[in-house]
Coordinates of C-alpha atoms and ligand atoms in Angstrom, one line a residue:
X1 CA -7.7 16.5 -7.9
X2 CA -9.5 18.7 -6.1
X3 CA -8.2 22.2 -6.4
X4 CA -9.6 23.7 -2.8
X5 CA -9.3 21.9 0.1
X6 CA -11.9 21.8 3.0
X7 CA -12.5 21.9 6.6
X8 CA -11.1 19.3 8.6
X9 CA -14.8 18.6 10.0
X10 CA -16.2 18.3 6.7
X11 CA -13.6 15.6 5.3
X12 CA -14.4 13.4 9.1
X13 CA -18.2 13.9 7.9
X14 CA -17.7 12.4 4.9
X15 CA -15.7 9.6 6.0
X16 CA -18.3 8.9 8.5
X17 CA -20.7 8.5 5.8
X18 CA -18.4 6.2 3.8
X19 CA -17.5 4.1 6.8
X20 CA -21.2 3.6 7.7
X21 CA -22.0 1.8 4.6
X22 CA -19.6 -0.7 5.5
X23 CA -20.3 -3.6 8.0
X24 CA -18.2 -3.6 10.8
X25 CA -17.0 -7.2 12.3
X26 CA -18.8 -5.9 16.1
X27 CA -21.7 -6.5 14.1
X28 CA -20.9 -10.2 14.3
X29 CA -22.5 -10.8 11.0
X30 CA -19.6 -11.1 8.8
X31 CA -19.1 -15.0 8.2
X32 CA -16.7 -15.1 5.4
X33 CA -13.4 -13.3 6.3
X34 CA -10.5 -14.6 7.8
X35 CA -9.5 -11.7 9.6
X36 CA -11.1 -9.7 12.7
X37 CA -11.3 -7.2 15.0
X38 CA -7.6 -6.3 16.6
X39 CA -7.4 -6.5 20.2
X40 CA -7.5 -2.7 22.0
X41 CA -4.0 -2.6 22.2
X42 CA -2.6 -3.7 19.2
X43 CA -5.1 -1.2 17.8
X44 CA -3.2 1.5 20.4
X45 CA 0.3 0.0 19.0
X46 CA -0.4 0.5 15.7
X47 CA -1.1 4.0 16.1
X48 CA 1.8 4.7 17.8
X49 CA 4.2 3.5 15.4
X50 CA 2.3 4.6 12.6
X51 CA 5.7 6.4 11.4
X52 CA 7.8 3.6 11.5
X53 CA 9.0 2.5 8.0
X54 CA 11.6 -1.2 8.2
X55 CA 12.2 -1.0 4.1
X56 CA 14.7 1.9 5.9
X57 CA 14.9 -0.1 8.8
X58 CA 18.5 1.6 10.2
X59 CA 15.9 4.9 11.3
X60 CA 14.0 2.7 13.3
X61 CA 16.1 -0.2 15.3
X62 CA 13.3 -0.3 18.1
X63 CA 10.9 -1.4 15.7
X64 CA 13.6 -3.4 13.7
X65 CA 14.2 -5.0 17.3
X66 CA 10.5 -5.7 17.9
X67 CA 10.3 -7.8 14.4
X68 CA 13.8 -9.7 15.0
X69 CA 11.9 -10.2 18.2
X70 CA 8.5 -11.5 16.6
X71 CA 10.0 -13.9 14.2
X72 CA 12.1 -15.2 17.1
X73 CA 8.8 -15.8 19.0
X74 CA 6.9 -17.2 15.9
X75 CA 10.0 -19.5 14.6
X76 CA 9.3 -20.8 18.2
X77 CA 6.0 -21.7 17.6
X78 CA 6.5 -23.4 14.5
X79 CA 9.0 -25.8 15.8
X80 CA 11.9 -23.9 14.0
X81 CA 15.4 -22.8 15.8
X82 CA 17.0 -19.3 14.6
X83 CA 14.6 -18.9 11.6
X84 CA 14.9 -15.5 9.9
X85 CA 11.8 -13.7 8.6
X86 CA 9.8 -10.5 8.1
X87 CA 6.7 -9.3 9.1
X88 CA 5.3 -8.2 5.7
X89 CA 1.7 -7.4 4.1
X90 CA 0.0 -10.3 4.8
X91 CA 0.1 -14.0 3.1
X92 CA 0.2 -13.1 -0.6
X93 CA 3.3 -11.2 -0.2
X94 CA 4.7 -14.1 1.8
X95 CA 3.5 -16.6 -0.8
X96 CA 5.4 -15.0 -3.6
X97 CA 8.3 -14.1 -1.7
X98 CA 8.6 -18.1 -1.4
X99 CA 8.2 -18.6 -5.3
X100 CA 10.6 -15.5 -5.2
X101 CA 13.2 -17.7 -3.3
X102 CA 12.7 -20.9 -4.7
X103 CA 13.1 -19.6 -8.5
X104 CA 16.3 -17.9 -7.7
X105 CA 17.6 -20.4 -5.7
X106 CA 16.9 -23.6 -8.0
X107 CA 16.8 -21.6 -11.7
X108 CA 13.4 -23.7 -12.0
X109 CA 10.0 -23.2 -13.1
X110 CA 7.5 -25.6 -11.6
X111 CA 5.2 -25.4 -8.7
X112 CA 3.4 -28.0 -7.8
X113 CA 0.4 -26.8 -5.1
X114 CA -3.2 -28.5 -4.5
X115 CA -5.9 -27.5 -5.8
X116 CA -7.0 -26.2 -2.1
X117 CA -4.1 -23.6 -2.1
X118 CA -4.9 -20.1 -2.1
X119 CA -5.1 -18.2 -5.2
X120 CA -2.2 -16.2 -4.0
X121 CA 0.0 -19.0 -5.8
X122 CA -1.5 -18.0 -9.6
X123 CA -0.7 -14.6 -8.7
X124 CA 2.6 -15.3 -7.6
X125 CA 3.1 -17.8 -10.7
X126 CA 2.1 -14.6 -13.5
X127 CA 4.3 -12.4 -11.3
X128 CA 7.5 -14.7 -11.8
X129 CA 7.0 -16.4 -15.2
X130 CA 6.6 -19.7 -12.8
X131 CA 4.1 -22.8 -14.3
X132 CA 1.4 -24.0 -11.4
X133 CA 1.4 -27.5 -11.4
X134 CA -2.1 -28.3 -9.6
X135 CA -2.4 -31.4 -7.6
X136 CA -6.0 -32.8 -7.3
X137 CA -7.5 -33.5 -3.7
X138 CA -8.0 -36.8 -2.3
X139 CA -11.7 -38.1 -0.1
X140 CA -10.4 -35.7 2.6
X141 CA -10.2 -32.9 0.3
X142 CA -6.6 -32.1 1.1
X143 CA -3.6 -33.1 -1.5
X144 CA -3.8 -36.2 -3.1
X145 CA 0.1 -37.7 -2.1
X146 CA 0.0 -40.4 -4.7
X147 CA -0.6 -37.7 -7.4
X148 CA 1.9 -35.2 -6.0
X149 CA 4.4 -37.6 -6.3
X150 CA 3.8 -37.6 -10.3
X151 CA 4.1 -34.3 -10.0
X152 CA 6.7 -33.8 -8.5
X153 CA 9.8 -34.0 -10.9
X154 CA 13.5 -32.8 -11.7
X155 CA 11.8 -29.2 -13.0
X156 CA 10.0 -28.4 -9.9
X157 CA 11.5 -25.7 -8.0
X158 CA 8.8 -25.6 -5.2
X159 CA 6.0 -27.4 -3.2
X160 CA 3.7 -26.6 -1.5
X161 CA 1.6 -27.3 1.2
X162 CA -1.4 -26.1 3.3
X163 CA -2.1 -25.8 6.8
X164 CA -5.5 -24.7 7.0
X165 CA -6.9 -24.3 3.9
X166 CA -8.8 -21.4 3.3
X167 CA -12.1 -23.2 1.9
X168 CA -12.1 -25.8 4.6
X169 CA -9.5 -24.9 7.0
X170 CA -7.8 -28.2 6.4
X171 CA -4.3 -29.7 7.2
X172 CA -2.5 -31.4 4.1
X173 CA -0.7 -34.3 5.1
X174 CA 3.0 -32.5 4.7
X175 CA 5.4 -34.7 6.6
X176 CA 4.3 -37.6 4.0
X177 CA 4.5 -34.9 1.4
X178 CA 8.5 -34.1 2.1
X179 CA 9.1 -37.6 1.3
X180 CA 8.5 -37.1 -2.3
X181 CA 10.6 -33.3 -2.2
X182 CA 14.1 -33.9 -3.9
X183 CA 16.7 -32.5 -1.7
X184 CA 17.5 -29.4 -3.5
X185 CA 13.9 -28.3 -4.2
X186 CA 12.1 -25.5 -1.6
X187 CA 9.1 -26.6 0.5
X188 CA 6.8 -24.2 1.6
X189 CA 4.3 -24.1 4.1
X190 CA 1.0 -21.7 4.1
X191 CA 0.0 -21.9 7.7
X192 CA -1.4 -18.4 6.7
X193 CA -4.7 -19.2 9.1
X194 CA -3.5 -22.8 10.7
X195 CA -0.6 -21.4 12.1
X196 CA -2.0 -19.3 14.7
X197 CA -4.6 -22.3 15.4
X198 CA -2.8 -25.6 15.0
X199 CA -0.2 -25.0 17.9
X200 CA -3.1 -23.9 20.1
X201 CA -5.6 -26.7 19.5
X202 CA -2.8 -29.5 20.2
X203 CA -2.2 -27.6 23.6
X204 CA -5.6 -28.3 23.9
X205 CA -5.5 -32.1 23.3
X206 CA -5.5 -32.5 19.3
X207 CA -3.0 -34.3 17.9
X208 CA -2.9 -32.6 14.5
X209 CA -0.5 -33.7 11.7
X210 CA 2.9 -32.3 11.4
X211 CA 3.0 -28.9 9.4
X212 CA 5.8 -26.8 10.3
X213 CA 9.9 -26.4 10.7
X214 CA 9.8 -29.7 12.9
X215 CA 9.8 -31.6 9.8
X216 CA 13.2 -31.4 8.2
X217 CA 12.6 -30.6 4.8
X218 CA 10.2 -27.4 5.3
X219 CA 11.9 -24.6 3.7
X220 CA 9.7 -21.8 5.1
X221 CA 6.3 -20.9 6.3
X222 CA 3.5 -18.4 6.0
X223 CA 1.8 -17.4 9.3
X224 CA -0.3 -14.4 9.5
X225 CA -0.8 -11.8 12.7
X226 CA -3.9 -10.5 10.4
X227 CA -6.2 -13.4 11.2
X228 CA -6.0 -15.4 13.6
X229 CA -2.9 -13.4 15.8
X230 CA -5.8 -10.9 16.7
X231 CA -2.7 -7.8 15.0
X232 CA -4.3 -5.1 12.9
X233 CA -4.0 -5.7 9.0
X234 CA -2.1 -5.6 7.4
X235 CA 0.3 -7.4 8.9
X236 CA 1.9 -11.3 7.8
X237 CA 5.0 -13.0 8.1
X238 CA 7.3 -14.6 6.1
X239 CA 9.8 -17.3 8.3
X240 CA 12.6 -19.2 6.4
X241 CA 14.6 -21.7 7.7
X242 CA 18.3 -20.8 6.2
X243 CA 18.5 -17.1 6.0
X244 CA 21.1 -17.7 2.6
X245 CA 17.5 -18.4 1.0
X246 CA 16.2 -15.1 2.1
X247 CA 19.5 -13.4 0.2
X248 CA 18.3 -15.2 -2.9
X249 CA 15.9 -12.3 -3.4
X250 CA 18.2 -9.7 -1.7
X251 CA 18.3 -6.3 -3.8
X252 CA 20.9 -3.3 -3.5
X253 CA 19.8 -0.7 -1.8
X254 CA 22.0 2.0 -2.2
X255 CA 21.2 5.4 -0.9
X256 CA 19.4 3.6 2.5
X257 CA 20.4 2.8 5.5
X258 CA 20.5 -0.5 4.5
X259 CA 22.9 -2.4 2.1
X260 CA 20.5 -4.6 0.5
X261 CA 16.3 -5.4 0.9
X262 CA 14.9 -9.1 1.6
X263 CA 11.3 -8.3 1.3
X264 CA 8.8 -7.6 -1.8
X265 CA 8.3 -4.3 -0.2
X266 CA 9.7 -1.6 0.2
X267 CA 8.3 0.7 2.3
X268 CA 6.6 -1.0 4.6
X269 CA 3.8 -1.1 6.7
X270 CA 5.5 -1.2 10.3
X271 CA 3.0 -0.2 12.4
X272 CA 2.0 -3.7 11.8
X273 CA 5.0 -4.7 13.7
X274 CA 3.9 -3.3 16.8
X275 CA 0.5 -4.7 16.7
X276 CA 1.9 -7.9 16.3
X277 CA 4.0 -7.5 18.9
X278 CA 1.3 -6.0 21.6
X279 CA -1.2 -8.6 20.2
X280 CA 1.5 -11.8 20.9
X281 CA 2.9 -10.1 24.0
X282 CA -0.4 -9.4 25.9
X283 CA -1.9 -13.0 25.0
X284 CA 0.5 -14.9 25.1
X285 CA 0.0 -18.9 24.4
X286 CA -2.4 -19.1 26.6
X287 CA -4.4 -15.8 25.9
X288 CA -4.5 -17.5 21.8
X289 CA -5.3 -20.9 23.9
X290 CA -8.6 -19.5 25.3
X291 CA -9.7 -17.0 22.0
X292 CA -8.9 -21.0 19.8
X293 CA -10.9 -22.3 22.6
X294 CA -13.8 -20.0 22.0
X295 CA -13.4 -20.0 18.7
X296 CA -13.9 -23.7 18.2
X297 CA -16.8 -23.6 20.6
X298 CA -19.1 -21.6 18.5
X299 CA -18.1 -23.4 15.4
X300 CA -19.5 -26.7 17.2
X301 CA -22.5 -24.9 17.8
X302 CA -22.7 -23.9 14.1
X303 CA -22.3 -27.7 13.2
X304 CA -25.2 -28.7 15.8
X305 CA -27.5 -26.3 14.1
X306 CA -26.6 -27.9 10.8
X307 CA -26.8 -31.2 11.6
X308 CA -30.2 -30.0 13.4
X309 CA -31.3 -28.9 10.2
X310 CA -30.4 -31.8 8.7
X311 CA -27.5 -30.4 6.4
X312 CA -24.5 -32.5 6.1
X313 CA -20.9 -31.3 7.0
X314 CA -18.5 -31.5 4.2
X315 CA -15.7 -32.6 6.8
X316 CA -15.8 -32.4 10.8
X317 CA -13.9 -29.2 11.3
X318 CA -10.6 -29.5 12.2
X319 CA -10.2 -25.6 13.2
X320 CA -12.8 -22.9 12.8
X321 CA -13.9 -23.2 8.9
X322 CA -16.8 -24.9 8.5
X323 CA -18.1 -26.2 5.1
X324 CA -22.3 -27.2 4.6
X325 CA -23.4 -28.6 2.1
X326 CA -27.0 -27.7 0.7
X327 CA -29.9 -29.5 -0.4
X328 CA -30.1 -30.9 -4.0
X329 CA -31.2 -28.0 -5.9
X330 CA -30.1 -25.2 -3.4
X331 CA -27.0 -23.0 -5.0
X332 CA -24.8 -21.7 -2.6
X333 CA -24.1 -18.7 -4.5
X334 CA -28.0 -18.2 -4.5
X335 CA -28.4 -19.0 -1.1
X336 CA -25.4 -16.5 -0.5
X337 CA -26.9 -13.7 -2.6
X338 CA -30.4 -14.3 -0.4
X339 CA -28.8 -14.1 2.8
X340 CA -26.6 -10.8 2.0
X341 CA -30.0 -9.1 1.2
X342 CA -30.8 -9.9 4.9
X343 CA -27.4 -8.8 5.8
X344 CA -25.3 -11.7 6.6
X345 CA -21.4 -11.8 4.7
X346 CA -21.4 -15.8 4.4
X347 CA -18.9 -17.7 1.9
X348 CA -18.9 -20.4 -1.0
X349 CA -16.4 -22.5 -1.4
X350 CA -15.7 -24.4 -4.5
X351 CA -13.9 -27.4 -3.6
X352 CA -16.6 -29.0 -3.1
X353 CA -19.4 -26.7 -3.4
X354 CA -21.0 -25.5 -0.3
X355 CA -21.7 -22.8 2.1
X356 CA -18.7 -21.4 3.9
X357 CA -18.7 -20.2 7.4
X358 CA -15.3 -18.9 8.8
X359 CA -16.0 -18.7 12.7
X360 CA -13.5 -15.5 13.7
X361 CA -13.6 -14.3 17.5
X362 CA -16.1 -11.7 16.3
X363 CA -18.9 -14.3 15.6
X364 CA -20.5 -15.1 18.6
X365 CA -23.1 -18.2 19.5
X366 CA -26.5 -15.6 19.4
X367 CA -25.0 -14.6 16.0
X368 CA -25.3 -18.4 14.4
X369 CA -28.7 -18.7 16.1
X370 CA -29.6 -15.9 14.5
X371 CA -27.8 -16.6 10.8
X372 CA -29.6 -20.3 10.9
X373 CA -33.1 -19.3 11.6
X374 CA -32.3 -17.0 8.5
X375 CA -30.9 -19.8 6.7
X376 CA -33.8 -21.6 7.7
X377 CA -36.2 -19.6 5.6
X378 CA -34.3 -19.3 2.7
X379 CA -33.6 -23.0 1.9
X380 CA -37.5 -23.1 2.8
X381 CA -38.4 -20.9 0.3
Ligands
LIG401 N1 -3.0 -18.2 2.3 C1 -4.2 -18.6 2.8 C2 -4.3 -20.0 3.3 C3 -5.3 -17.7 2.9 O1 -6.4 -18.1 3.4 C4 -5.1 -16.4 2.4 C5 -6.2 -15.4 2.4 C6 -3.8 -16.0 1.9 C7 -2.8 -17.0 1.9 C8 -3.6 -14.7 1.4 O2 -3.5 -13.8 2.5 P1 -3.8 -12.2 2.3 O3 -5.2 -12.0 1.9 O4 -3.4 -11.7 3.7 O5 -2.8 -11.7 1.3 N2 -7.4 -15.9 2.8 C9 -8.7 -15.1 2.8 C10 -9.2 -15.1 1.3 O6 -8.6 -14.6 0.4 C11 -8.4 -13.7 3.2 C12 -9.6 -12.9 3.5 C13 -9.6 -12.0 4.5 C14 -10.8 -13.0 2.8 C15 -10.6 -11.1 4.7 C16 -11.9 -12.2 3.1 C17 -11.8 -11.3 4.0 O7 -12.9 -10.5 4.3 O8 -10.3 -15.7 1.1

């Protein structure tokens, strides 16, 4: 630890010179992140609350007011009535809160996910002593429901499914999935990036399968303001159905002004909580209508430069994750490394292999004209 400290000018320089090695999301040329830049004023929200602290939430009952609101607001959106919640770190803390839950609650081990879920779930499975129970993907590369239903048994405490999967943005077909979950097991939903999308794109038209609290047997959901709500990170939320689940994790607090904590953390990130608010607030549906809108625009005119190309689509995109695959020969992770040299942050997904493009509100249409002509030379190389 430094034993001096030094001018307040000094420490900004050097932050400046930190900060400008990184790339910044205006630059429109990262293409693997599922998160973006925060709308002006949840960026002003954030700062404002920046003191706000809801693991000692009786010292702050305007921001405890603004969450109770939120979840409201999101339970609303995801078909649910009166669902409890908390706006938390973002979809790994979620993720294991639901293992959290589902262990307590059943005194089981097993959870059976696809193999598209996000890694979050082996995290959460070391964290909790829980066995993953991975179910393979079908043609459509989302759970494959005949072999879910093997795995599925009397030691599974959990399920889960994906809306929007992070490799492909995919929705798993969940309300034929609950008719395999035994009535005393939890079912999870990670709408972590489909949540803020799905609802939008059926406003729009779509008629995307079922994912969320309308179907009976979903237990609770992830939904995060940190990529698609346009909130500042971090910033996720954790909705559950019967708020007696939620006290399965509940811990004594004593010496706070609460009796007893529901969330992973403790002190938490609040300011969150007020970007998320500003963020839903100021857009509204319709405000998340248009930015979906756009959204989905430039990914079509990342698929028409594909195809142009002649590259093959894994899938048609069903929201703004796009998956290429690449001529015999032609790595992703190669073409990946090529392309950062020349400053573009693309993805690889695994499952299958390709080239990953997540289309956030920061990537415009000059930025994928640019990205394929780049593309373009590499492959020709
Ligand atoms: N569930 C799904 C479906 C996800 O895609 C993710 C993260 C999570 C849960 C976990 O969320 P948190 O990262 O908020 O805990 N998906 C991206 C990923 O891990 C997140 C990401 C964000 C990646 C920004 C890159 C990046 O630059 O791939």
């Amino acid at each position: 630890m430094w034993e001096r400290g030094i001018e307040e000018e000094k420490v900004l320089a050097e932050l400046e010179v930190a900060s400008s090695h990184d790339l910044q999301f205006s630059d429109g040329r990262i293409m693997g992140s599922m998160c973006t830049l925060p709308r002006p004023v949840s960026l002003k929200a954030h700062m404002d609350f920046i003191e706000s602290n809801l693991g000692n939430a009786g010292l702050y009952p305007g921001t405890k007011a603004l969450e109770t609101e939120i979840i409201e607001q999101l339970g609303q959106l995801m078909n649910g009535r009166n669902i409890s919640g908390h706006i938390v770190n973002g979809g790994t803390e979620s993720n294991i809160m639901a293992l959290w839950i589902a262990r307590n609650m059943t005194g089981k081990k097993e959870v059976v996910f696809p193999k598209s879920a996000h890694f979050s779930f082996m995290k959460a499975c070391d964290l909790l002593a829980m066995t993953p129970i991975e179910v393979p993907l079908d043609e459509n590369f989302t759970i494959d429901l005949d072999k879910a239903r093997w795995a599925i048994s009397d030691k599974t405490a959990i399920v889960i499914g994906m809306a929007g999967t992070t490799e492909l943005g995919l929705i798993d077909p969940i309300r034929e999935l609950a008719d395999f979950i035994p009535s005393n097991t939890f079912f999870h939903i990670d709408a972590a990036f489909g949540g803020f999308v799905i609802p939008f794109l059926n406003d729009m038209g779509h008629s995307l399968p079922d994912f969320d609290f309308s179907i009976p047997e979903v237990s609770s959901m992830t939904i995060d303001p940190h990529k698609m709500g346009m909130s500042t990170m971090p910033s996720g939320a954790f909705l559950v159905r019967h708020p007696e689940h939620a006290e399965k994790i509940a811990t004594r607090a004593p010496y706070l002004t609460l009796l007893n904590q529901t969330t992973l953390s403790g002190t938490r990130c609040s300011a969150a909580v007020a970007s998320t608010y500003a963020a839903m607030r100021s857009l509204g549906r319709s405000g998340y209508r248009q930015i979906v809108r756009d959204c989905m625009e430039v990914t079509h005119h990342a698929t028409a430069r594909a195809v142009e190309m002649g590259l093959e689509l894994v899938t048609e995109p069903v929201m703004n994750v796009l998956g290429i695959y690449l001529p015999e020969g032609k790595e992703p992770a190669a073409v990946q490394a090529t392309l950062k040299k020349k400053n573009w942050m693309v993805s690889v997904a695994e499952n299958p292999k390709c080239l990953r493009l997540v289309i956030m509100p920061h990537v415009k249409k000059e930025n994928i004209d640019s990205l394929f002509i780049d593309l373009g030379d590499v492959l020709a190389q």
